[in-house]
Amino acid sequence: MTTPRSPKKTTSMPIIAATTAALPAVMLSSLALAQPATALPAVQSQKIPASLTAAMQAQAAAVSANVIPASAVAASIPTAMQPMAPTAPATYTIVRGDTISGIAARYGLNTNTVLQLNGLSGNTIIYPGQQIKLSGSAAAPSAPAPAPSPAPSPASSSAASYTVVSGDTLSGIAARHGVALSDVFSWNGLNGRSIIYPGQKIKVGPGTNAPAPAAPAPAALAPASAPAAPAAPALANTGSYTIKSGDTLGGIASRLGVSLSSLLSANKLSMSTIIYPGQKLAIPGAPAASAAAPAPVSTPLVPSTFLGYTYPEAVVSSANANKALLNASPVPSTAQMKGIVADTARRMGVDPSLAMAFAYQESGFNQRAVSPANAIGTMQVIPSSGEWASQLVGRKLNILDPYDNVTAGVAIIRALVNTSKDLNTAIAGYYQGQYSVSKHGMYDDTKAYVASILSLKKNFS
């Protein structure tokens, strides 16, 4: 008797095949690519500290093991690896953006040494193209060398004088000649607010005191020298004095034999008043000539009228004082002023061609230009507008300084452009005044000014 087969054995393979067929191909490929599992590395047991103190000690030991000892770290850069400073030239020509401290640092020099070498102070303005000395400091102390000799000292000091050059300061002159600044003030009738000019003669020795001991030696000369003293007041009898380049109020008073206080009082001046060449001073002590003296008036630096309008005497006087000061000061050239105007306009977000059109129209890029209205410099900014521009930029501007003058003008242009209905109105506001334009419209000369600015703007674009 045969045993029948179990039906389960015959159907097991088709079931498996059906099941496999039902699997997605991706799963099959995964099954085919599966690698046999590898044994994981045995986890090493860590020793647990017995106490908190032991744990802290173990952590400190681990940290200290990773710290580089201080003895292994160099305290300074080796000499062979230090960058070498460039050799300082004998002279250096200033370029735009330079400062004395920056120049000194570039060549490994001391800032104070460079200042003293060139007779400058910390607030002296330098300009592109100006030449300064970077070496030769040993030559400065040689000037005071004759001072220690006792005998020739009075004679040499009587004739000791110094001619001011561009960039000089009274403190620098005093230091260069080994004398006290207070003595320089006393010998020249100056003070800390006095303004000096290139070409001015400065006494660097007590010249007026030296001849006094020599007078008693020859007895016969004493009577002759006595009448010579009234000769100075004789000049005072002329009633007036015309200021020349290099003059100071103290020097004029001493030379004419009058007190400085009486000279100031007679001319309604103060110690801080600026005088200029060609100005007439009344000399106290003249009886009637003083009234006639003002009649012959020399040609002023700035006229009192412009386009048929005569400006107040106080405004014209201030304009003449500013003109004299600018004439005696170094200013950038026309080409340098063009660069200053363009750079300032770009920095302040104003079209450079527009700013340059204003600068050319107003002054021809001339920083020494001063109008009868006391409009000053390249951008022809009057003092009240300079105050407004100072508020616009957030700092005090000195419109006699070429950079601040351009900054003031560009700040005003920017404000007018931002607050006017169109460019023509903004341009008119610079010439006629924004309020006047809004109230009266543009005058005929204002329209011509606007047309000129627009034409110049195209040329500078």
Tab-separated table of C-alpha atoms in Angstrom:
chain	number	residue	atom	x	y	z
A	1	MET	CA	0.000	0.000	0.000
A	2	THR	CA	1.418	3.270	-1.018
A	3	THR	CA	1.219	6.344	1.105
A	4	PRO	CA	-0.394	9.309	-0.680
A	5	ARG	CA	1.719	12.515	-0.950
A	6	SER	CA	0.846	15.415	1.155
A	7	PRO	CA	-0.675	18.204	-0.904
A	8	LYS	CA	1.322	20.768	1.186
A	9	LYS	CA	4.634	19.785	-0.393
A	10	THR	CA	3.384	20.334	-3.932
A	11	THR	CA	1.999	23.790	-3.312
A	12	SER	CA	4.832	25.257	-1.226
A	13	MET	CA	7.012	26.387	-4.168
A	14	PRO	CA	4.292	28.235	-6.115
A	15	ILE	CA	3.399	30.139	-2.937
A	16	ILE	CA	6.997	31.222	-2.485
A	17	ALA	CA	7.249	32.235	-6.125
A	18	ALA	CA	4.082	34.244	-5.930
A	19	THR	CA	5.263	35.927	-2.809
A	20	THR	CA	8.593	36.816	-4.393
A	21	ALA	CA	6.969	38.098	-7.517
A	22	ALA	CA	4.849	40.409	-5.468
A	23	LEU	CA	7.941	42.151	-3.997
A	24	PRO	CA	9.024	45.388	-5.673
A	25	ALA	CA	12.163	45.322	-7.772
A	26	VAL	CA	13.888	47.800	-5.500
A	27	MET	CA	13.397	45.554	-2.526
A	28	LEU	CA	14.742	42.627	-4.455
A	29	SER	CA	17.856	44.527	-5.412
A	30	SER	CA	18.303	45.526	-1.805
A	31	LEU	CA	18.029	41.940	-0.776
A	32	ALA	CA	20.521	40.944	-3.418
A	33	LEU	CA	23.036	43.637	-2.435
A	34	ALA	CA	22.751	43.222	1.303
A	35	GLN	CA	26.060	42.417	2.905
A	36	PRO	CA	26.432	40.087	5.810
A	37	ALA	CA	26.449	41.931	9.134
A	38	THR	CA	29.828	42.578	10.693
A	39	ALA	CA	30.520	42.431	14.322
A	40	LEU	CA	30.567	45.834	16.099
A	41	PRO	CA	33.688	46.679	18.056
A	42	ALA	CA	33.435	45.883	21.656
A	43	VAL	CA	32.536	48.864	23.811
A	44	GLN	CA	35.397	49.572	26.118
A	45	SER	CA	34.348	50.165	29.616
A	46	GLN	CA	35.288	53.557	31.127
A	47	LYS	CA	36.499	53.820	34.623
A	48	ILE	CA	34.086	55.859	36.689
A	49	PRO	CA	35.765	58.103	39.280
A	50	ALA	CA	34.981	57.126	42.790
A	51	SER	CA	34.144	60.694	43.875
A	52	LEU	CA	33.407	64.183	42.522
A	53	THR	CA	36.845	65.376	43.545
A	54	ALA	CA	38.488	62.567	41.607
A	55	ALA	CA	36.345	63.433	38.556
A	56	MET	CA	37.389	67.092	38.710
A	57	GLN	CA	41.040	66.155	39.053
A	58	ALA	CA	40.790	63.822	36.076
A	59	GLN	CA	39.162	66.557	33.956
A	60	ALA	CA	41.847	69.120	34.937
A	61	ALA	CA	44.563	66.638	34.025
A	62	ALA	CA	42.981	66.061	30.597
A	63	VAL	CA	42.777	69.829	29.915
A	64	SER	CA	46.335	70.520	31.037
A	65	ALA	CA	47.598	67.749	28.774
A	66	ASN	CA	46.287	69.703	25.730
A	67	VAL	CA	47.708	73.147	26.757
A	68	ILE	CA	50.912	74.324	25.073
A	69	PRO	CA	53.359	75.426	27.777
A	70	ALA	CA	54.163	79.163	27.856
A	71	SER	CA	57.873	78.463	27.530
A	72	ALA	CA	57.238	77.014	24.080
A	73	VAL	CA	55.546	80.220	22.765
A	74	ALA	CA	57.756	83.022	21.392
A	75	ALA	CA	57.395	86.309	23.267
A	76	SER	CA	58.027	88.421	20.150
A	77	ILE	CA	58.365	88.090	16.388
A	78	PRO	CA	61.909	87.072	15.440
A	79	THR	CA	63.937	89.923	13.958
A	80	ALA	CA	64.487	88.045	10.730
A	81	MET	CA	60.717	87.755	10.219
A	82	GLN	CA	59.800	91.360	11.070
A	83	PRO	CA	58.773	93.544	8.070
A	84	MET	CA	61.324	96.190	7.184
A	85	ALA	CA	60.166	99.832	7.170
A	86	PRO	CA	60.987	101.633	3.907
A	87	THR	CA	63.936	103.984	4.037
A	88	ALA	CA	62.782	107.535	4.672
A	89	PRO	CA	63.654	109.952	1.846
A	90	ALA	CA	65.127	113.379	2.579
A	91	THR	CA	61.918	115.068	1.369
A	92	TYR	CA	58.396	113.838	0.730
A	93	THR	CA	55.700	115.329	-1.516
A	94	ILE	CA	52.258	115.199	0.091
A	95	VAL	CA	49.470	113.482	-1.844
A	96	ARG	CA	45.735	113.547	-1.281
A	97	GLY	CA	44.744	111.763	1.929
A	98	ASP	CA	48.136	112.084	3.629
A	99	THR	CA	48.563	113.037	7.289
A	100	ILE	CA	51.776	113.872	9.116
A	101	SER	CA	51.240	110.977	11.535
A	102	GLY	CA	50.565	108.573	8.656
A	103	ILE	CA	53.702	109.669	6.798
A	104	ALA	CA	55.778	109.315	9.965
A	105	ALA	CA	54.415	105.821	10.650
A	106	ARG	CA	55.062	104.738	7.048
A	107	TYR	CA	58.767	105.473	7.365
A	108	GLY	CA	59.184	104.481	11.020
A	109	LEU	CA	59.590	108.077	12.233
A	110	ASN	CA	58.258	109.930	15.254
A	111	THR	CA	55.370	112.288	14.464
A	112	ASN	CA	56.666	115.042	16.768
A	113	THR	CA	60.086	114.831	15.117
A	114	VAL	CA	58.557	115.371	11.667
A	115	LEU	CA	56.455	118.289	12.968
A	116	GLN	CA	59.458	119.982	14.583
A	117	LEU	CA	61.645	119.353	11.552
A	118	ASN	CA	59.184	121.270	9.362
A	119	GLY	CA	58.132	123.894	11.905
A	120	LEU	CA	54.569	122.561	11.965
A	121	SER	CA	52.052	122.060	14.745
A	122	GLY	CA	49.383	119.450	15.295
A	123	ASN	CA	46.663	121.598	13.675
A	124	THR	CA	48.663	122.852	10.674
A	125	ILE	CA	46.885	122.217	7.362
A	126	ILE	CA	48.894	120.392	4.699
A	127	TYR	CA	48.066	120.291	0.993
A	128	PRO	CA	48.721	117.939	-1.937
A	129	GLY	CA	51.944	118.944	-3.654
A	130	GLN	CA	53.468	120.430	-0.497
A	131	GLN	CA	57.005	119.205	0.287
A	132	ILE	CA	58.066	118.296	3.817
A	133	LYS	CA	61.430	117.176	5.186
A	134	LEU	CA	61.804	113.711	6.723
A	135	SER	CA	65.491	113.861	7.564
A	136	GLY	CA	68.075	116.394	8.613
A	137	SER	CA	66.765	116.869	12.152
A	138	ALA	CA	70.336	117.409	13.343
A	139	ALA	CA	70.386	120.744	11.498
A	140	ALA	CA	67.645	122.257	13.680
A	141	PRO	CA	69.617	122.411	16.953
A	142	SER	CA	72.516	124.122	15.193
A	143	ALA	CA	70.648	127.452	15.064
A	144	PRO	CA	70.702	128.134	18.828
A	145	ALA	CA	74.407	127.174	19.064
A	146	PRO	CA	75.694	130.777	19.344
A	147	ALA	CA	73.453	131.380	22.377
A	148	PRO	CA	75.812	129.884	25.018
A	149	SER	CA	78.631	132.332	24.191
A	150	PRO	CA	78.201	135.091	26.793
A	151	ALA	CA	80.019	138.032	25.210
A	152	PRO	CA	78.664	138.129	21.656
A	153	SER	CA	75.173	137.198	22.823
A	154	PRO	CA	73.881	140.791	23.288
A	155	ALA	CA	75.272	141.962	19.968
A	156	SER	CA	73.951	139.015	18.011
A	157	SER	CA	70.549	139.114	19.696
A	158	SER	CA	70.096	142.755	18.742
A	159	ALA	CA	70.070	141.779	15.077
A	160	ALA	CA	68.507	138.315	15.555
A	161	SER	CA	65.416	138.023	13.391
A	162	TYR	CA	63.675	135.322	11.426
A	163	THR	CA	61.650	135.573	8.206
A	164	VAL	CA	58.410	133.599	8.406
A	165	VAL	CA	57.890	130.980	5.687
A	166	SER	CA	54.797	129.022	4.748
A	167	GLY	CA	53.875	126.506	7.461
A	168	ASP	CA	55.662	128.306	10.307
A	169	THR	CA	54.170	128.701	13.776
A	170	LEU	CA	55.377	130.952	16.578
A	171	SER	CA	55.929	127.972	18.858
A	172	GLY	CA	57.938	126.209	16.158
A	173	ILE	CA	60.071	129.316	15.548
A	174	ALA	CA	60.708	129.696	19.290
A	175	ALA	CA	61.712	126.038	19.656
A	176	ARG	CA	63.976	126.206	16.601
A	177	HIS	CA	65.889	129.171	18.015
A	178	GLY	CA	66.007	127.880	21.585
A	179	VAL	CA	63.995	130.721	23.119
A	180	ALA	CA	60.797	130.783	25.159
A	181	LEU	CA	57.525	131.366	23.329
A	182	SER	CA	56.575	134.048	25.863
A	183	ASP	CA	59.779	135.941	24.977
A	184	VAL	CA	58.915	135.819	21.272
A	185	PHE	CA	55.490	137.263	22.134
A	186	SER	CA	57.093	140.029	24.197
A	187	TRP	CA	59.784	140.965	21.653
A	188	ASN	CA	57.273	141.218	18.809
A	189	GLY	CA	54.180	142.532	20.597
A	190	LEU	CA	52.242	139.359	19.754
A	191	ASN	CA	50.017	136.944	21.650
A	192	GLY	CA	48.647	133.438	21.251
A	193	ARG	CA	45.911	134.609	18.847
A	194	SER	CA	48.193	136.640	16.553
A	195	ILE	CA	48.325	135.611	12.895
A	196	ILE	CA	51.692	135.539	11.139
A	197	TYR	CA	52.325	135.654	7.394
A	198	PRO	CA	55.068	134.406	5.052
A	199	GLY	CA	57.698	137.130	4.667
A	200	GLN	CA	57.022	138.626	8.095
A	201	LYS	CA	60.112	139.395	10.210
A	202	ILE	CA	60.071	137.922	13.727
A	203	LYS	CA	62.573	138.923	16.415
A	204	VAL	CA	64.146	135.881	18.065
A	205	GLY	CA	66.324	137.894	20.479
A	206	PRO	CA	65.876	140.897	22.809
A	207	GLY	CA	67.083	143.374	20.195
A	208	THR	CA	65.571	146.476	21.801
A	209	ASN	CA	67.364	145.925	25.118
A	210	ALA	CA	70.863	145.451	23.712
A	211	PRO	CA	71.677	149.049	22.711
A	212	ALA	CA	70.752	150.413	26.178
A	213	PRO	CA	74.034	149.456	27.975
A	214	ALA	CA	76.112	150.827	25.089
A	215	ALA	CA	74.715	154.370	25.411
A	216	PRO	CA	76.429	155.372	28.735
A	217	ALA	CA	79.929	154.416	27.467
A	218	PRO	CA	80.630	157.549	25.354
A	219	ALA	CA	79.418	160.497	27.422
A	220	ALA	CA	79.411	162.842	24.440
A	221	LEU	CA	76.961	160.675	22.569
A	222	ALA	CA	74.384	160.772	25.328
A	223	PRO	CA	72.933	164.174	24.369
A	224	ALA	CA	72.954	163.224	20.707
A	225	SER	CA	71.074	160.006	21.321
A	226	ALA	CA	68.495	161.725	23.503
A	227	PRO	CA	66.941	163.797	20.687
A	228	ALA	CA	66.808	160.650	18.581
A	229	ALA	CA	64.124	159.218	20.850
A	230	PRO	CA	61.510	161.873	19.977
A	231	ALA	CA	62.089	161.064	16.304
A	232	ALA	CA	59.687	158.114	16.614
A	233	PRO	CA	56.795	160.299	17.817
A	234	ALA	CA	57.608	162.607	14.923
A	235	LEU	CA	56.404	159.826	12.633
A	236	ALA	CA	53.263	159.650	14.741
A	237	ASN	CA	52.554	163.268	13.869
A	238	THR	CA	51.870	162.240	10.286
A	239	GLY	CA	48.565	160.984	11.664
A	240	SER	CA	48.372	157.660	9.825
A	241	TYR	CA	50.334	154.580	8.891
A	242	THR	CA	49.822	152.249	5.925
A	243	ILE	CA	50.249	148.611	6.897
A	244	LYS	CA	52.813	146.622	4.925
A	245	SER	CA	53.271	142.883	4.574
A	246	GLY	CA	54.739	141.439	7.770
A	247	ASP	CA	53.537	144.248	10.048
A	248	THR	CA	52.020	143.599	13.465
A	249	LEU	CA	50.146	146.037	15.676
A	250	GLY	CA	52.739	145.618	18.415
A	251	GLY	CA	55.594	146.225	15.990
A	252	ILE	CA	53.927	149.338	14.529
A	253	ALA	CA	53.304	150.774	17.999
A	254	SER	CA	56.917	150.139	19.040
A	255	ARG	CA	58.319	151.591	15.830
A	256	LEU	CA	56.232	154.772	16.035
A	257	GLY	CA	56.809	155.292	19.754
A	258	VAL	CA	53.210	154.881	20.908
A	259	SER	CA	51.692	152.392	23.298
A	260	LEU	CA	49.928	149.372	21.873
A	261	SER	CA	46.815	150.084	23.950
A	262	SER	CA	46.517	153.649	22.601
A	263	LEU	CA	46.983	152.397	19.024
A	264	LEU	CA	44.244	149.808	19.515
A	265	SER	CA	41.949	152.394	21.128
A	266	ALA	CA	42.508	154.985	18.392
A	267	ASN	CA	41.523	152.482	15.699
A	268	LYS	CA	38.803	150.635	17.653
A	269	LEU	CA	40.761	147.374	17.366
A	270	SER	CA	41.460	144.490	19.718
A	271	MET	CA	44.386	142.090	20.092
A	272	SER	CA	42.546	139.506	17.979
A	273	THR	CA	41.783	141.898	15.090
A	274	ILE	CA	43.222	140.836	11.734
A	275	ILE	CA	45.113	143.542	9.820
A	276	TYR	CA	46.079	143.418	6.154
A	277	PRO	CA	48.539	145.154	3.821
A	278	GLY	CA	47.276	148.522	2.528
A	279	GLN	CA	45.076	149.146	5.580
A	280	LYS	CA	45.369	152.649	7.116
A	281	LEU	CA	45.880	153.060	10.863
A	282	ALA	CA	45.306	156.300	12.767
A	283	ILE	CA	48.293	157.145	14.956
A	284	PRO	CA	47.364	158.672	18.333
A	285	GLY	CA	49.006	161.994	19.197
A	286	ALA	CA	48.502	163.678	15.814
A	287	PRO	CA	46.505	166.917	16.303
A	288	ALA	CA	44.781	167.721	13.039
A	289	ALA	CA	46.520	165.525	10.523
A	290	SER	CA	44.702	162.465	11.821
A	291	ALA	CA	41.441	163.805	10.422
A	292	ALA	CA	42.952	164.461	7.010
A	293	ALA	CA	44.893	161.198	6.866
A	294	PRO	CA	41.992	158.900	5.865
A	295	ALA	CA	41.403	160.969	2.707
A	296	PRO	CA	43.964	159.179	0.481
A	297	VAL	CA	42.516	155.661	0.639
A	298	SER	CA	44.497	152.940	-1.101
A	299	THR	CA	42.785	150.444	-3.377
A	300	PRO	CA	41.256	147.723	-1.176
A	301	LEU	CA	41.719	144.041	-1.898
A	302	VAL	CA	37.952	143.599	-2.282
A	303	PRO	CA	35.770	146.374	-3.751
A	304	SER	CA	32.613	147.497	-1.990
A	305	THR	CA	30.274	147.164	-4.971
A	306	PHE	CA	29.244	144.298	-7.206
A	307	LEU	CA	26.698	144.316	-10.057
A	308	GLY	CA	25.631	147.815	-9.070
A	309	TYR	CA	25.006	146.983	-5.417
A	310	THR	CA	27.081	148.542	-2.620
A	311	TYR	CA	27.591	146.327	0.404
A	312	PRO	CA	27.743	147.522	4.046
A	313	GLU	CA	31.125	148.734	5.249
A	314	ALA	CA	31.349	146.055	7.967
A	315	VAL	CA	30.752	143.271	5.411
A	316	VAL	CA	33.337	144.666	2.989
A	317	SER	CA	35.846	145.124	5.820
A	318	SER	CA	35.414	141.499	6.839
A	319	ALA	CA	35.763	140.446	3.188
A	320	ASN	CA	39.058	142.363	2.902
A	321	ALA	CA	40.360	140.732	6.083
A	322	ASN	CA	39.487	137.268	4.758
A	323	LYS	CA	41.043	138.085	1.379
A	324	ALA	CA	44.297	139.187	3.055
A	325	LEU	CA	44.369	136.009	5.126
A	326	LEU	CA	43.818	133.774	2.086
A	327	ASN	CA	46.428	135.693	0.066
A	328	ALA	CA	48.971	134.972	2.794
A	329	SER	CA	48.069	131.288	3.099
A	330	PRO	CA	49.043	128.359	0.844
A	331	VAL	CA	46.075	127.059	-1.149
A	332	PRO	CA	45.657	124.152	-3.598
A	333	SER	CA	46.146	124.763	-7.310
A	334	THR	CA	43.240	124.887	-9.761
A	335	ALA	CA	43.807	121.263	-10.776
A	336	GLN	CA	43.981	120.166	-7.148
A	337	MET	CA	40.773	122.049	-6.325
A	338	LYS	CA	38.998	120.255	-9.191
A	339	GLY	CA	39.959	116.944	-7.626
A	340	ILE	CA	38.844	118.084	-4.162
A	341	VAL	CA	35.438	119.178	-5.493
A	342	ALA	CA	34.868	115.943	-7.443
A	343	ASP	CA	35.985	113.688	-4.575
A	344	THR	CA	33.881	115.547	-2.007
A	345	ALA	CA	30.790	115.409	-4.228
A	346	ARG	CA	31.141	111.649	-4.744
A	347	ARG	CA	31.616	111.078	-1.031
A	348	MET	CA	28.512	113.131	-0.190
A	349	GLY	CA	26.269	111.609	-2.874
A	350	VAL	CA	26.142	114.644	-5.187
A	351	ASP	CA	26.688	114.521	-8.956
A	352	PRO	CA	30.371	115.572	-9.367
A	353	SER	CA	29.623	117.355	-12.636
A	354	LEU	CA	27.014	119.522	-10.882
A	355	ALA	CA	29.349	120.406	-8.005
A	356	MET	CA	32.178	121.231	-10.430
A	357	ALA	CA	29.820	123.439	-12.455
A	358	PHE	CA	29.025	125.463	-9.315
A	359	ALA	CA	32.715	125.711	-8.373
A	360	TYR	CA	33.711	126.944	-11.827
A	361	GLN	CA	30.811	129.402	-12.050
A	362	GLU	CA	31.406	130.816	-8.571
A	363	SER	CA	35.209	131.139	-8.485
A	364	GLY	CA	36.920	129.286	-11.319
A	365	PHE	CA	38.201	126.809	-8.667
A	366	ASN	CA	40.022	129.678	-6.897
A	367	GLN	CA	40.133	129.223	-3.110
A	368	ARG	CA	41.453	132.794	-2.662
A	369	ALA	CA	38.336	134.334	-4.249
A	370	VAL	CA	36.367	136.644	-1.914
A	371	SER	CA	33.397	138.780	-3.026
A	372	PRO	CA	32.176	142.116	-1.558
A	373	ALA	CA	29.357	140.119	0.057
A	374	ASN	CA	32.088	138.209	1.951
A	375	ALA	CA	31.414	135.048	-0.055
A	376	ILE	CA	34.572	133.033	0.516
A	377	GLY	CA	36.606	130.499	-1.393
A	378	THR	CA	35.985	128.027	-4.173
A	379	MET	CA	32.277	127.577	-3.470
A	380	GLN	CA	31.747	131.267	-2.476
A	381	VAL	CA	30.139	130.463	0.872
A	382	ILE	CA	29.158	133.405	3.097
A	383	PRO	CA	29.687	132.943	6.873
A	384	SER	CA	25.966	132.514	7.650
A	385	SER	CA	25.660	129.809	4.987
A	386	GLY	CA	28.776	128.223	6.450
A	387	GLU	CA	26.964	127.961	9.802
A	388	TRP	CA	24.001	126.292	8.069
A	389	ALA	CA	26.331	123.871	6.268
A	390	SER	CA	27.990	123.049	9.610
A	391	GLN	CA	24.589	121.987	10.931
A	392	LEU	CA	23.957	119.926	7.792
A	393	VAL	CA	27.181	117.908	8.164
A	394	GLY	CA	27.193	117.775	11.974
A	395	ARG	CA	30.517	119.512	12.644
A	396	LYS	CA	32.012	122.995	12.669
A	397	LEU	CA	33.305	123.965	9.223
A	398	ASN	CA	36.053	126.521	8.578
A	399	ILE	CA	35.172	127.973	5.182
A	400	LEU	CA	38.683	129.466	4.870
A	401	ASP	CA	39.974	125.882	4.687
A	402	PRO	CA	39.719	124.566	1.096
A	403	TYR	CA	38.376	121.148	2.082
A	404	ASP	CA	35.790	122.549	4.504
A	405	ASN	CA	34.823	125.227	1.972
A	406	VAL	CA	33.999	122.577	-0.639
A	407	THR	CA	32.237	120.444	1.965
A	408	ALA	CA	30.031	123.417	2.878
A	409	GLY	CA	29.164	124.169	-0.747
A	410	VAL	CA	28.385	120.543	-1.623
A	411	ALA	CA	26.279	120.134	1.547
A	412	ILE	CA	24.193	123.163	0.530
A	413	ILE	CA	23.800	121.853	-3.028
A	414	ARG	CA	22.669	118.484	-1.671
A	415	ALA	CA	20.126	120.114	0.651
A	416	LEU	CA	18.740	122.300	-2.148
A	417	VAL	CA	18.421	119.361	-4.557
A	418	ASN	CA	16.639	117.258	-1.923
A	419	THR	CA	14.161	119.989	-0.951
A	420	SER	CA	13.431	121.648	-4.311
A	421	LYS	CA	10.780	120.620	-6.817
A	422	ASP	CA	13.334	120.293	-9.631
A	423	LEU	CA	17.005	120.816	-10.434
A	424	ASN	CA	16.512	124.295	-11.923
A	425	THR	CA	14.879	125.519	-8.730
A	426	ALA	CA	17.691	124.011	-6.644
A	427	ILE	CA	20.328	125.780	-8.756
A	428	ALA	CA	18.423	129.060	-8.474
A	429	GLY	CA	18.322	128.653	-4.692
A	430	TYR	CA	22.126	128.579	-4.491
A	431	TYR	CA	22.310	131.963	-6.257
A	432	GLN	CA	19.138	133.812	-5.212
A	433	GLY	CA	18.198	131.994	-2.028
A	434	GLN	CA	15.621	129.239	-1.734
A	435	TYR	CA	13.045	131.357	0.099
A	436	SER	CA	13.337	134.238	-2.373
A	437	VAL	CA	12.877	131.869	-5.308
A	438	SER	CA	9.774	130.326	-3.734
A	439	LYS	CA	8.269	133.745	-2.990
A	440	HIS	CA	9.285	135.857	-5.996
A	441	GLY	CA	10.297	133.326	-8.619
A	442	MET	CA	13.554	133.524	-10.534
A	443	TYR	CA	14.934	136.954	-11.378
A	444	ASP	CA	16.397	137.525	-14.833
A	445	ASP	CA	19.992	137.238	-13.614
A	446	THR	CA	19.034	134.066	-11.734
A	447	LYS	CA	17.689	132.515	-14.947
A	448	ALA	CA	20.971	133.308	-16.673
A	449	TYR	CA	22.850	131.743	-13.736
A	450	VAL	CA	20.777	128.543	-13.963
A	451	ALA	CA	21.397	128.286	-17.713
A	452	SER	CA	25.136	128.716	-17.170
A	453	ILE	CA	25.273	126.015	-14.467
A	454	LEU	CA	23.379	123.537	-16.659
A	455	SER	CA	25.723	124.229	-19.576
A	456	LEU	CA	28.804	123.793	-17.408
A	457	LYS	CA	27.361	120.574	-15.958
A	458	LYS	CA	27.258	119.093	-19.463
A	459	ASN	CA	30.889	120.092	-20.025
A	460	PHE	CA	32.024	118.389	-16.797
A	461	SER	CA	29.938	115.227	-17.365
